[in-house]
mmCIF file with all atom_site columns, C-alpha atoms in Angstrom:
data_model
loop_
_atom_site.group_PDB
_atom_site.id
_atom_site.type_symbol
_atom_site.label_atom_id
_atom_site.label_alt_id
_atom_site.label_comp_id
_atom_site.label_asym_id
_atom_site.label_entity_id
_atom_site.label_seq_id
_atom_site.pdbx_PDB_ins_code
_atom_site.Cartn_x
_atom_site.Cartn_y
_atom_site.Cartn_z
_atom_site.occupancy
_atom_site.B_iso_or_equiv
_atom_site.pdbx_formal_charge
_atom_site.auth_seq_id
_atom_site.auth_comp_id
_atom_site.auth_asym_id
_atom_site.auth_atom_id
_atom_site.pdbx_PDB_model_num
ATOM 1   C CA . UNK A 1 1   ? 21.545  -2.540  5.254   1.00 54.00 ? 28  UNK A CA 1
ATOM 2   C CA . UNK A 1 2   ? 20.652  -3.126  8.723   1.00 57.00 ? 29  UNK A CA 1
ATOM 3   C CA . UNK A 1 3   ? 16.954  -3.509  9.768   1.00 53.00 ? 30  UNK A CA 1
ATOM 4   C CA . UNK A 1 4   ? 17.822  -3.807  13.096  1.00 53.00 ? 31  UNK A CA 1
ATOM 5   C CA . UNK A 1 5   ? 18.600  -0.335  13.878  1.00 76.00 ? 32  UNK A CA 1
ATOM 6   C CA . UNK A 1 6   ? 15.299  1.105   13.418  1.00 90.00 ? 33  UNK A CA 1
ATOM 7   C CA . UNK A 1 7   ? 12.728  0.930   16.346  1.00 96.00 ? 34  UNK A CA 1
ATOM 8   C CA . UNK A 1 8   ? 10.023  1.219   13.755  1.00 98.00 ? 35  UNK A CA 1
ATOM 9   C CA . UNK A 1 9   ? 9.286   -0.623  9.915   1.00 98.00 ? 36  UNK A CA 1
ATOM 10  C CA . UNK A 1 10  ? 5.851   1.041   8.587   1.00 98.00 ? 37  UNK A CA 1
ATOM 11  C CA . UNK A 1 11  ? 4.312   -1.239  5.517   1.00 98.00 ? 38  UNK A CA 1
ATOM 12  C CA . UNK A 1 12  ? 2.472   0.017   2.842   1.00 97.00 ? 39  UNK A CA 1
ATOM 13  C CA . UNK A 1 13  ? -0.263  -2.807  2.131   1.00 96.00 ? 40  UNK A CA 1
ATOM 14  C CA . UNK A 1 14  ? -0.752  -2.834  -1.569  1.00 94.00 ? 41  UNK A CA 1
ATOM 15  C CA . UNK A 1 15  ? 2.669   -4.238  -4.099  1.00 94.00 ? 42  UNK A CA 1
ATOM 16  C CA . UNK A 1 16  ? 4.562   -4.367  -0.616  1.00 97.00 ? 43  UNK A CA 1
ATOM 17  C CA . UNK A 1 17  ? 3.297   -6.735  1.591   1.00 98.00 ? 44  UNK A CA 1
ATOM 18  C CA . UNK A 1 18  ? 0.338   -8.444  -0.967  1.00 97.00 ? 45  UNK A CA 1
ATOM 19  C CA . UNK A 1 19  ? 1.406   -8.489  -4.416  1.00 93.00 ? 46  UNK A CA 1
ATOM 20  C CA . UNK A 1 20  ? -2.114  -7.593  -5.387  1.00 91.00 ? 47  UNK A CA 1
ATOM 21  C CA . UNK A 1 21  ? -0.770  -4.391  -8.125  1.00 85.00 ? 48  UNK A CA 1
ATOM 22  C CA . UNK A 1 22  ? -1.983  -7.212  -10.984 1.00 89.00 ? 49  UNK A CA 1
ATOM 23  C CA . UNK A 1 23  ? -5.311  -7.614  -9.885  1.00 91.00 ? 50  UNK A CA 1
ATOM 24  C CA . UNK A 1 24  ? -6.169  -4.181  -9.481  1.00 89.00 ? 51  UNK A CA 1
ATOM 25  C CA . UNK A 1 25  ? -4.717  -3.180  -12.749 1.00 91.00 ? 52  UNK A CA 1
ATOM 26  C CA . UNK A 1 26  ? -7.264  -6.115  -14.400 1.00 94.00 ? 53  UNK A CA 1
ATOM 27  C CA . UNK A 1 27  ? -10.152 -4.201  -12.081 1.00 95.00 ? 54  UNK A CA 1
ATOM 28  C CA . UNK A 1 28  ? -9.174  0.102   -13.283 1.00 94.00 ? 55  UNK A CA 1
ATOM 29  C CA . UNK A 1 29  ? -8.163  -1.454  -16.522 1.00 95.00 ? 56  UNK A CA 1
ATOM 30  C CA . UNK A 1 30  ? -11.900 -2.308  -16.758 1.00 96.00 ? 57  UNK A CA 1
ATOM 31  C CA . UNK A 1 31  ? -13.326 0.655   -15.218 1.00 95.00 ? 58  UNK A CA 1
ATOM 32  C CA . UNK A 1 32  ? -11.419 3.067   -17.787 1.00 96.00 ? 59  UNK A CA 1
ATOM 33  C CA . UNK A 1 33  ? -12.497 1.005   -21.066 1.00 95.00 ? 60  UNK A CA 1
ATOM 34  C CA . UNK A 1 34  ? -16.194 1.798   -19.235 1.00 95.00 ? 61  UNK A CA 1
ATOM 35  C CA . UNK A 1 35  ? -16.013 4.657   -18.840 1.00 95.00 ? 62  UNK A CA 1
ATOM 36  C CA . UNK A 1 36  ? -12.128 6.473   -20.532 1.00 95.00 ? 63  UNK A CA 1
ATOM 37  C CA . UNK A 1 37  ? -12.155 4.440   -23.616 1.00 95.00 ? 64  UNK A CA 1
ATOM 38  C CA . UNK A 1 38  ? -10.650 6.841   -25.308 1.00 94.00 ? 65  UNK A CA 1
ATOM 39  C CA . UNK A 1 39  ? -7.881  7.014   -22.805 1.00 93.00 ? 66  UNK A CA 1
ATOM 40  C CA . UNK A 1 40  ? -6.072  3.242   -23.005 1.00 94.00 ? 67  UNK A CA 1
ATOM 41  C CA . UNK A 1 41  ? -3.496  2.604   -20.757 1.00 92.00 ? 68  UNK A CA 1
ATOM 42  C CA . UNK A 1 42  ? -5.122  4.660   -17.969 1.00 94.00 ? 69  UNK A CA 1
ATOM 43  C CA . UNK A 1 43  ? -4.874  1.886   -15.417 1.00 92.00 ? 70  UNK A CA 1
ATOM 44  C CA . UNK A 1 44  ? -1.416  2.276   -15.400 1.00 89.00 ? 71  UNK A CA 1
ATOM 45  C CA . UNK A 1 45  ? -0.935  6.071   -14.661 1.00 88.00 ? 72  UNK A CA 1
ATOM 46  C CA . UNK A 1 46  ? -3.284  5.426   -12.162 1.00 87.00 ? 73  UNK A CA 1
ATOM 47  C CA . UNK A 1 47  ? -1.056  3.074   -10.202 1.00 82.00 ? 74  UNK A CA 1
ATOM 48  C CA . UNK A 1 48  ? -0.215  3.707   -6.690  1.00 74.00 ? 75  UNK A CA 1
ATOM 49  C CA . UNK A 1 49  ? -2.740  5.988   -6.142  1.00 81.00 ? 76  UNK A CA 1
ATOM 50  C CA . UNK A 1 50  ? -5.404  6.405   -3.483  1.00 82.00 ? 77  UNK A CA 1
ATOM 51  C CA . UNK A 1 51  ? -9.407  5.885   -4.750  1.00 88.00 ? 78  UNK A CA 1
ATOM 52  C CA . UNK A 1 52  ? -10.353 9.631   -3.881  1.00 86.00 ? 79  UNK A CA 1
ATOM 53  C CA . UNK A 1 53  ? -7.747  10.979  -5.880  1.00 87.00 ? 80  UNK A CA 1
ATOM 54  C CA . UNK A 1 54  ? -8.143  8.148   -8.832  1.00 92.00 ? 81  UNK A CA 1
ATOM 55  C CA . UNK A 1 55  ? -11.628 9.783   -8.683  1.00 95.00 ? 82  UNK A CA 1
ATOM 56  C CA . UNK A 1 56  ? -11.036 13.460  -7.735  1.00 93.00 ? 83  UNK A CA 1
ATOM 57  C CA . UNK A 1 57  ? -8.212  13.701  -10.974 1.00 91.00 ? 84  UNK A CA 1
ATOM 58  C CA . UNK A 1 58  ? -9.808  10.721  -13.483 1.00 94.00 ? 85  UNK A CA 1
ATOM 59  C CA . UNK A 1 59  ? -13.592 10.251  -13.438 1.00 95.00 ? 86  UNK A CA 1
ATOM 60  C CA . UNK A 1 60  ? -14.721 13.491  -12.284 1.00 94.00 ? 87  UNK A CA 1
ATOM 61  C CA . UNK A 1 61  ? -16.931 13.746  -14.919 1.00 94.00 ? 88  UNK A CA 1
ATOM 62  C CA . UNK A 1 62  ? -19.229 10.301  -13.900 1.00 94.00 ? 89  UNK A CA 1
ATOM 63  C CA . UNK A 1 63  ? -19.828 11.474  -10.174 1.00 94.00 ? 90  UNK A CA 1
ATOM 64  C CA . UNK A 1 64  ? -23.009 9.760   -10.475 1.00 95.00 ? 91  UNK A CA 1
ATOM 65  C CA . UNK A 1 65  ? -20.976 6.429   -11.478 1.00 96.00 ? 92  UNK A CA 1
ATOM 66  C CA . UNK A 1 66  ? -18.696 6.553   -8.336  1.00 95.00 ? 93  UNK A CA 1
ATOM 67  C CA . UNK A 1 67  ? -21.050 4.390   -5.991  1.00 95.00 ? 94  UNK A CA 1
ATOM 68  C CA . UNK A 1 68  ? -20.964 2.137   -8.330  1.00 96.00 ? 95  UNK A CA 1
ATOM 69  C CA . UNK A 1 69  ? -17.682 1.837   -9.430  1.00 95.00 ? 96  UNK A CA 1
ATOM 70  C CA . UNK A 1 70  ? -16.747 1.307   -4.555  1.00 93.00 ? 97  UNK A CA 1
ATOM 71  C CA . UNK A 1 71  ? -19.763 -1.619  -5.122  1.00 93.00 ? 98  UNK A CA 1
ATOM 72  C CA . UNK A 1 72  ? -17.601 -3.319  -7.962  1.00 95.00 ? 99  UNK A CA 1
ATOM 73  C CA . UNK A 1 73  ? -14.414 -2.299  -6.199  1.00 91.00 ? 100 UNK A CA 1
ATOM 74  C CA . UNK A 1 74  ? -15.441 -3.913  -2.537  1.00 89.00 ? 101 UNK A CA 1
ATOM 75  C CA . UNK A 1 75  ? -16.623 -6.714  -4.481  1.00 91.00 ? 102 UNK A CA 1
ATOM 76  C CA . UNK A 1 76  ? -13.765 -7.208  -6.320  1.00 92.00 ? 103 UNK A CA 1
ATOM 77  C CA . UNK A 1 77  ? -11.328 -6.779  -3.386  1.00 89.00 ? 104 UNK A CA 1
ATOM 78  C CA . UNK A 1 78  ? -13.545 -9.711  -1.315  1.00 87.00 ? 105 UNK A CA 1
ATOM 79  C CA . UNK A 1 79  ? -12.344 -12.204 -3.717  1.00 89.00 ? 106 UNK A CA 1
ATOM 80  C CA . UNK A 1 80  ? -9.150  -11.299 -4.162  1.00 92.00 ? 107 UNK A CA 1
ATOM 81  C CA . UNK A 1 81  ? -5.165  -13.282 -3.386  1.00 92.00 ? 108 UNK A CA 1
ATOM 82  C CA . UNK A 1 82  ? -3.761  -11.616 -1.487  1.00 95.00 ? 109 UNK A CA 1
ATOM 83  C CA . UNK A 1 83  ? 0.046   -13.428 -1.502  1.00 95.00 ? 110 UNK A CA 1
ATOM 84  C CA . UNK A 1 84  ? 2.896   -12.087 0.125   1.00 97.00 ? 111 UNK A CA 1
ATOM 85  C CA . UNK A 1 85  ? 6.057   -10.642 -1.519  1.00 97.00 ? 112 UNK A CA 1
ATOM 86  C CA . UNK A 1 86  ? 8.288   -13.009 -2.018  1.00 97.00 ? 113 UNK A CA 1
ATOM 87  C CA . UNK A 1 87  ? 10.282  -13.538 1.874   1.00 97.00 ? 114 UNK A CA 1
ATOM 88  C CA . UNK A 1 88  ? 8.385   -11.413 3.139   1.00 98.00 ? 115 UNK A CA 1
ATOM 89  C CA . UNK A 1 89  ? 6.533   -13.729 5.680   1.00 97.00 ? 116 UNK A CA 1
ATOM 90  C CA . UNK A 1 90  ? 10.456  -14.659 6.976   1.00 96.00 ? 117 UNK A CA 1
ATOM 91  C CA . UNK A 1 91  ? 11.929  -11.432 6.850   1.00 97.00 ? 118 UNK A CA 1
ATOM 92  C CA . UNK A 1 92  ? 8.684   -9.224  9.629   1.00 97.00 ? 119 UNK A CA 1
ATOM 93  C CA . UNK A 1 93  ? 9.160   -12.099 11.478  1.00 96.00 ? 120 UNK A CA 1
ATOM 94  C CA . UNK A 1 94  ? 12.823  -11.695 11.541  1.00 95.00 ? 121 UNK A CA 1
ATOM 95  C CA . UNK A 1 95  ? 12.596  -8.096  12.621  1.00 95.00 ? 122 UNK A CA 1
ATOM 96  C CA . UNK A 1 96  ? 10.204  -8.697  15.703  1.00 96.00 ? 123 UNK A CA 1
ATOM 97  C CA . UNK A 1 97  ? 12.258  -11.492 16.551  1.00 95.00 ? 124 UNK A CA 1
ATOM 98  C CA . UNK A 1 98  ? 14.967  -8.319  17.481  1.00 93.00 ? 125 UNK A CA 1
ATOM 99  C CA . UNK A 1 99  ? 12.057  -6.553  18.665  1.00 95.00 ? 126 UNK A CA 1
ATOM 100 C CA . UNK A 1 100 ? 11.226  -3.558  15.920  1.00 97.00 ? 127 UNK A CA 1
ATOM 101 C CA . UNK A 1 101 ? 8.002   -2.715  16.378  1.00 98.00 ? 128 UNK A CA 1
ATOM 102 C CA . UNK A 1 102 ? 4.804   -3.646  12.939  1.00 98.00 ? 129 UNK A CA 1
ATOM 103 C CA . UNK A 1 103 ? 2.634   -1.354  11.269  1.00 98.00 ? 130 UNK A CA 1
ATOM 104 C CA . UNK A 1 104 ? 0.770   -1.824  8.559   1.00 98.00 ? 131 UNK A CA 1
ATOM 105 C CA . UNK A 1 105 ? -0.191  1.622   6.892   1.00 97.00 ? 132 UNK A CA 1
ATOM 106 C CA . UNK A 1 106 ? -2.326  1.912   4.588   1.00 95.00 ? 133 UNK A CA 1
ATOM 107 C CA . UNK A 1 107 ? -5.166  3.616   2.224   1.00 89.00 ? 134 UNK A CA 1
ATOM 108 C CA . UNK A 1 108 ? -7.486  0.968   2.162   1.00 90.00 ? 135 UNK A CA 1
ATOM 109 C CA . UNK A 1 109 ? -10.301 0.498   4.284   1.00 90.00 ? 136 UNK A CA 1
ATOM 110 C CA . UNK A 1 110 ? -11.983 -1.020  6.707   1.00 91.00 ? 137 UNK A CA 1
ATOM 111 C CA . UNK A 1 111 ? -13.630 -3.608  4.697   1.00 88.00 ? 138 UNK A CA 1
ATOM 112 C CA . UNK A 1 112 ? -11.449 -4.521  2.757   1.00 91.00 ? 139 UNK A CA 1
ATOM 113 C CA . UNK A 1 113 ? -8.871  -5.149  5.695   1.00 94.00 ? 140 UNK A CA 1
ATOM 114 C CA . UNK A 1 114 ? -11.696 -7.703  6.877   1.00 92.00 ? 141 UNK A CA 1
ATOM 115 C CA . UNK A 1 115 ? -11.507 -9.453  3.315   1.00 91.00 ? 142 UNK A CA 1
ATOM 116 C CA . UNK A 1 116 ? -7.587  -9.467  4.164   1.00 94.00 ? 143 UNK A CA 1
ATOM 117 C CA . UNK A 1 117 ? -8.303  -10.967 7.835   1.00 95.00 ? 144 UNK A CA 1
ATOM 118 C CA . UNK A 1 118 ? -10.247 -13.335 6.427   1.00 93.00 ? 145 UNK A CA 1
ATOM 119 C CA . UNK A 1 119 ? -8.615  -14.658 3.921   1.00 92.00 ? 146 UNK A CA 1
ATOM 120 C CA . UNK A 1 120 ? -5.223  -14.656 5.838   1.00 95.00 ? 147 UNK A CA 1
ATOM 121 C CA . UNK A 1 121 ? -5.790  -15.180 9.543   1.00 95.00 ? 148 UNK A CA 1
ATOM 122 C CA . UNK A 1 122 ? -2.277  -14.660 10.728  1.00 95.00 ? 149 UNK A CA 1
ATOM 123 C CA . UNK A 1 123 ? -2.152  -11.022 9.139   1.00 96.00 ? 150 UNK A CA 1
ATOM 124 C CA . UNK A 1 124 ? -2.577  -9.817  12.564  1.00 94.00 ? 151 UNK A CA 1
ATOM 125 C CA . UNK A 1 125 ? -0.094  -11.449 14.087  1.00 96.00 ? 152 UNK A CA 1
ATOM 126 C CA . UNK A 1 126 ? 2.446   -10.010 11.784  1.00 97.00 ? 153 UNK A CA 1
ATOM 127 C CA . UNK A 1 127 ? 1.612   -7.229  12.411  1.00 98.00 ? 154 UNK A CA 1
ATOM 128 C CA . UNK A 1 128 ? 1.355   -4.788  16.505  1.00 98.00 ? 155 UNK A CA 1
ATOM 129 C CA . UNK A 1 129 ? -0.644  -2.229  14.226  1.00 98.00 ? 156 UNK A CA 1
ATOM 130 C CA . UNK A 1 130 ? -2.668  -1.727  11.600  1.00 97.00 ? 157 UNK A CA 1
ATOM 131 C CA . UNK A 1 131 ? -3.332  2.053   10.241  1.00 97.00 ? 158 UNK A CA 1
ATOM 132 C CA . UNK A 1 132 ? -6.180  2.693   7.658   1.00 95.00 ? 159 UNK A CA 1
ATOM 133 C CA . UNK A 1 133 ? -7.672  5.422   5.576   1.00 91.00 ? 160 UNK A CA 1
ATOM 134 C CA . UNK A 1 134 ? -10.344 6.242   8.439   1.00 93.00 ? 161 UNK A CA 1
ATOM 135 C CA . UNK A 1 135 ? -7.344  7.045   11.088  1.00 93.00 ? 162 UNK A CA 1
ATOM 136 C CA . UNK A 1 136 ? -5.686  9.522   8.168   1.00 91.00 ? 163 UNK A CA 1
ATOM 137 C CA . UNK A 1 137 ? -7.161  13.302  7.764   1.00 88.00 ? 164 UNK A CA 1
ATOM 138 C CA . UNK A 1 138 ? -4.804  13.913  4.892   1.00 90.00 ? 165 UNK A CA 1
ATOM 139 C CA . UNK A 1 139 ? -3.900  11.075  2.005   1.00 86.00 ? 166 UNK A CA 1
ATOM 140 C CA . UNK A 1 140 ? 0.031   9.872   0.837   1.00 91.00 ? 167 UNK A CA 1
ATOM 141 C CA . UNK A 1 141 ? 2.020   11.611  -0.111  1.00 93.00 ? 168 UNK A CA 1
ATOM 142 C CA . UNK A 1 142 ? 0.843   14.056  2.830   1.00 95.00 ? 169 UNK A CA 1
ATOM 143 C CA . UNK A 1 143 ? 2.976   12.732  5.906   1.00 97.00 ? 170 UNK A CA 1
ATOM 144 C CA . UNK A 1 144 ? 0.621   12.096  8.178   1.00 96.00 ? 171 UNK A CA 1
ATOM 145 C CA . UNK A 1 145 ? 0.286   8.758   7.385   1.00 96.00 ? 172 UNK A CA 1
ATOM 146 C CA . UNK A 1 146 ? 3.364   7.769   8.198   1.00 98.00 ? 173 UNK A CA 1
ATOM 147 C CA . UNK A 1 147 ? 3.795   10.204  11.663  1.00 97.00 ? 174 UNK A CA 1
ATOM 148 C CA . UNK A 1 148 ? 0.928   8.794   13.088  1.00 97.00 ? 175 UNK A CA 1
ATOM 149 C CA . UNK A 1 149 ? 2.277   5.062   12.165  1.00 97.00 ? 176 UNK A CA 1
ATOM 150 C CA . UNK A 1 150 ? 5.264   6.649   14.351  1.00 97.00 ? 177 UNK A CA 1
ATOM 151 C CA . UNK A 1 151 ? 3.396   7.947   17.067  1.00 97.00 ? 178 UNK A CA 1
ATOM 152 C CA . UNK A 1 152 ? 1.802   5.439   17.644  1.00 97.00 ? 179 UNK A CA 1
ATOM 153 C CA . UNK A 1 153 ? 5.007   3.584   19.605  1.00 98.00 ? 180 UNK A CA 1
ATOM 154 C CA . UNK A 1 154 ? 6.622   7.088   20.678  1.00 97.00 ? 181 UNK A CA 1
ATOM 155 C CA . UNK A 1 155 ? 9.081   6.945   17.749  1.00 97.00 ? 182 UNK A CA 1
ATOM 156 C CA . UNK A 1 156 ? 10.478  9.832   16.273  1.00 96.00 ? 183 UNK A CA 1
ATOM 157 C CA . UNK A 1 157 ? 10.758  10.020  12.459  1.00 96.00 ? 184 UNK A CA 1
ATOM 158 C CA . UNK A 1 158 ? 14.595  8.660   12.236  1.00 95.00 ? 185 UNK A CA 1
ATOM 159 C CA . UNK A 1 159 ? 13.916  5.031   14.638  1.00 96.00 ? 186 UNK A CA 1
ATOM 160 C CA . UNK A 1 160 ? 11.255  4.575   12.050  1.00 97.00 ? 187 UNK A CA 1
ATOM 161 C CA . UNK A 1 161 ? 11.781  2.825   8.718   1.00 98.00 ? 188 UNK A CA 1
ATOM 162 C CA . UNK A 1 162 ? 9.046   3.032   5.716   1.00 98.00 ? 189 UNK A CA 1
ATOM 163 C CA . UNK A 1 163 ? 8.376   0.214   3.112   1.00 98.00 ? 190 UNK A CA 1
ATOM 164 C CA . UNK A 1 164 ? 6.616   1.646   -0.492  1.00 97.00 ? 191 UNK A CA 1
ATOM 165 C CA . UNK A 1 165 ? 6.207   0.706   -3.653  1.00 95.00 ? 192 UNK A CA 1
ATOM 166 C CA . UNK A 1 166 ? 4.058   3.847   -4.759  1.00 92.00 ? 193 UNK A CA 1
ATOM 167 C CA . UNK A 1 167 ? 5.473   7.570   -5.903  1.00 93.00 ? 194 UNK A CA 1
ATOM 168 C CA . UNK A 1 168 ? 3.288   8.692   -3.611  1.00 93.00 ? 195 UNK A CA 1
ATOM 169 C CA . UNK A 1 169 ? 3.448   6.585   -1.398  1.00 95.00 ? 196 UNK A CA 1
ATOM 170 C CA . UNK A 1 170 ? 7.371   6.732   -1.049  1.00 97.00 ? 197 UNK A CA 1
ATOM 171 C CA . UNK A 1 171 ? 7.046   10.568  -1.284  1.00 97.00 ? 198 UNK A CA 1
ATOM 172 C CA . UNK A 1 172 ? 5.142   10.401  2.157   1.00 97.00 ? 199 UNK A CA 1
ATOM 173 C CA . UNK A 1 173 ? 7.578   8.117   3.704   1.00 98.00 ? 200 UNK A CA 1
ATOM 174 C CA . UNK A 1 174 ? 10.124  10.087  2.050   1.00 98.00 ? 201 UNK A CA 1
ATOM 175 C CA . UNK A 1 175 ? 8.226   13.721  3.564   1.00 98.00 ? 202 UNK A CA 1
ATOM 176 C CA . UNK A 1 176 ? 7.493   12.154  7.151   1.00 98.00 ? 203 UNK A CA 1
ATOM 177 C CA . UNK A 1 177 ? 11.507  12.013  7.414   1.00 97.00 ? 204 UNK A CA 1
ATOM 178 C CA . UNK A 1 178 ? 11.763  8.931   7.403   1.00 97.00 ? 205 UNK A CA 1
ATOM 179 C CA . UNK A 1 179 ? 14.025  5.639   5.825   1.00 97.00 ? 206 UNK A CA 1
ATOM 180 C CA . UNK A 1 180 ? 12.902  5.106   2.593   1.00 98.00 ? 207 UNK A CA 1
ATOM 181 C CA . UNK A 1 181 ? 12.890  1.383   1.349   1.00 97.00 ? 208 UNK A CA 1
ATOM 182 C CA . UNK A 1 182 ? 11.168  1.197   -2.579  1.00 97.00 ? 209 UNK A CA 1
ATOM 183 C CA . UNK A 1 183 ? 9.821   -2.051  -3.777  1.00 97.00 ? 210 UNK A CA 1
ATOM 184 C CA . UNK A 1 184 ? 10.242  -2.113  -7.627  1.00 96.00 ? 211 UNK A CA 1
ATOM 185 C CA . UNK A 1 185 ? 6.908   -4.578  -7.498  1.00 93.00 ? 212 UNK A CA 1
ATOM 186 C CA . UNK A 1 186 ? 4.801   -1.801  -8.990  1.00 90.00 ? 213 UNK A CA 1
ATOM 187 C CA . UNK A 1 187 ? 6.853   0.500   -10.744 1.00 91.00 ? 214 UNK A CA 1
ATOM 188 C CA . UNK A 1 188 ? 10.401  -0.422  -11.933 1.00 93.00 ? 215 UNK A CA 1
ATOM 189 C CA . UNK A 1 189 ? 13.426  0.366   -9.942  1.00 96.00 ? 216 UNK A CA 1
ATOM 190 C CA . UNK A 1 190 ? 15.316  3.206   -11.958 1.00 97.00 ? 217 UNK A CA 1
ATOM 191 C CA . UNK A 1 191 ? 12.225  5.335   -11.954 1.00 95.00 ? 218 UNK A CA 1
ATOM 192 C CA . UNK A 1 192 ? 11.963  4.845   -7.632  1.00 96.00 ? 219 UNK A CA 1
ATOM 193 C CA . UNK A 1 193 ? 15.162  5.105   -7.226  1.00 98.00 ? 220 UNK A CA 1
ATOM 194 C CA . UNK A 1 194 ? 15.249  9.225   -7.125  1.00 97.00 ? 221 UNK A CA 1
ATOM 195 C CA . UNK A 1 195 ? 12.588  8.953   -4.348  1.00 97.00 ? 222 UNK A CA 1
ATOM 196 C CA . UNK A 1 196 ? 14.147  6.333   -2.382  1.00 98.00 ? 223 UNK A CA 1
ATOM 197 C CA . UNK A 1 197 ? 17.080  5.243   0.476   1.00 97.00 ? 224 UNK A CA 1
ATOM 198 C CA . UNK A 1 198 ? 17.316  1.819   -0.985  1.00 96.00 ? 225 UNK A CA 1
ATOM 199 C CA . UNK A 1 199 ? 15.674  -0.319  -4.272  1.00 97.00 ? 226 UNK A CA 1
ATOM 200 C CA . UNK A 1 200 ? 14.180  -3.844  -3.809  1.00 97.00 ? 227 UNK A CA 1
ATOM 201 C CA . UNK A 1 201 ? 12.692  -6.020  -5.679  1.00 96.00 ? 228 UNK A CA 1
ATOM 202 C CA . UNK A 1 202 ? 11.593  -8.308  -2.485  1.00 97.00 ? 229 UNK A CA 1
ATOM 203 C CA . UNK A 1 203 ? 12.750  -9.044  0.838   1.00 97.00 ? 230 UNK A CA 1
ATOM 204 C CA . UNK A 1 204 ? 14.270  -12.677 -0.298  1.00 94.00 ? 231 UNK A CA 1
ATOM 205 C CA . UNK A 1 205 ? 18.026  -12.525 1.520   1.00 80.00 ? 232 UNK A CA 1
ATOM 206 C CA . UNK A 1 206 ? 17.651  -9.653  3.477   1.00 80.00 ? 233 UNK A CA 1
#
């Protein structure tokens, strides 16, 4: 793989930039046991889905409780550890040195990003743009978010590479007509391989 043939690299956040998925499994495990103890393991089913999708598909029966869940999630994210996926910092600095534009394209909101910036003040030096849920009208697997990421730099889909870990995110990148690199940080490599042009476990050695 030669990452320098692309003009723009678009990264999902959780499971791609930060190794946060195990922490989210803990949070959603507690919420699922609170509201759906009859569905053990539900926290694994909802991986990679947006909050709106999770609420609509799995918590619509407790709509009155959704604001309380959001409050607990915001508080949880404010104290999470944002550790980079192995090799990420060297990799992104390397491609930026080759004039590749970089952007985060995430369904996380601005409130969460403020927590990221507090803990990782260098974060904004690694990206030319950060697109969050407030920037999109449609959630992944719609290609909307990645097409907007390309448009931010005046690039065509063929000039972009997408880094994703979730099924919805991989489908989004593919629907956008971009080269898709899947990270097996959240789901097994063999499970995401059909949706990716290349699968990696982390960024070391690339």
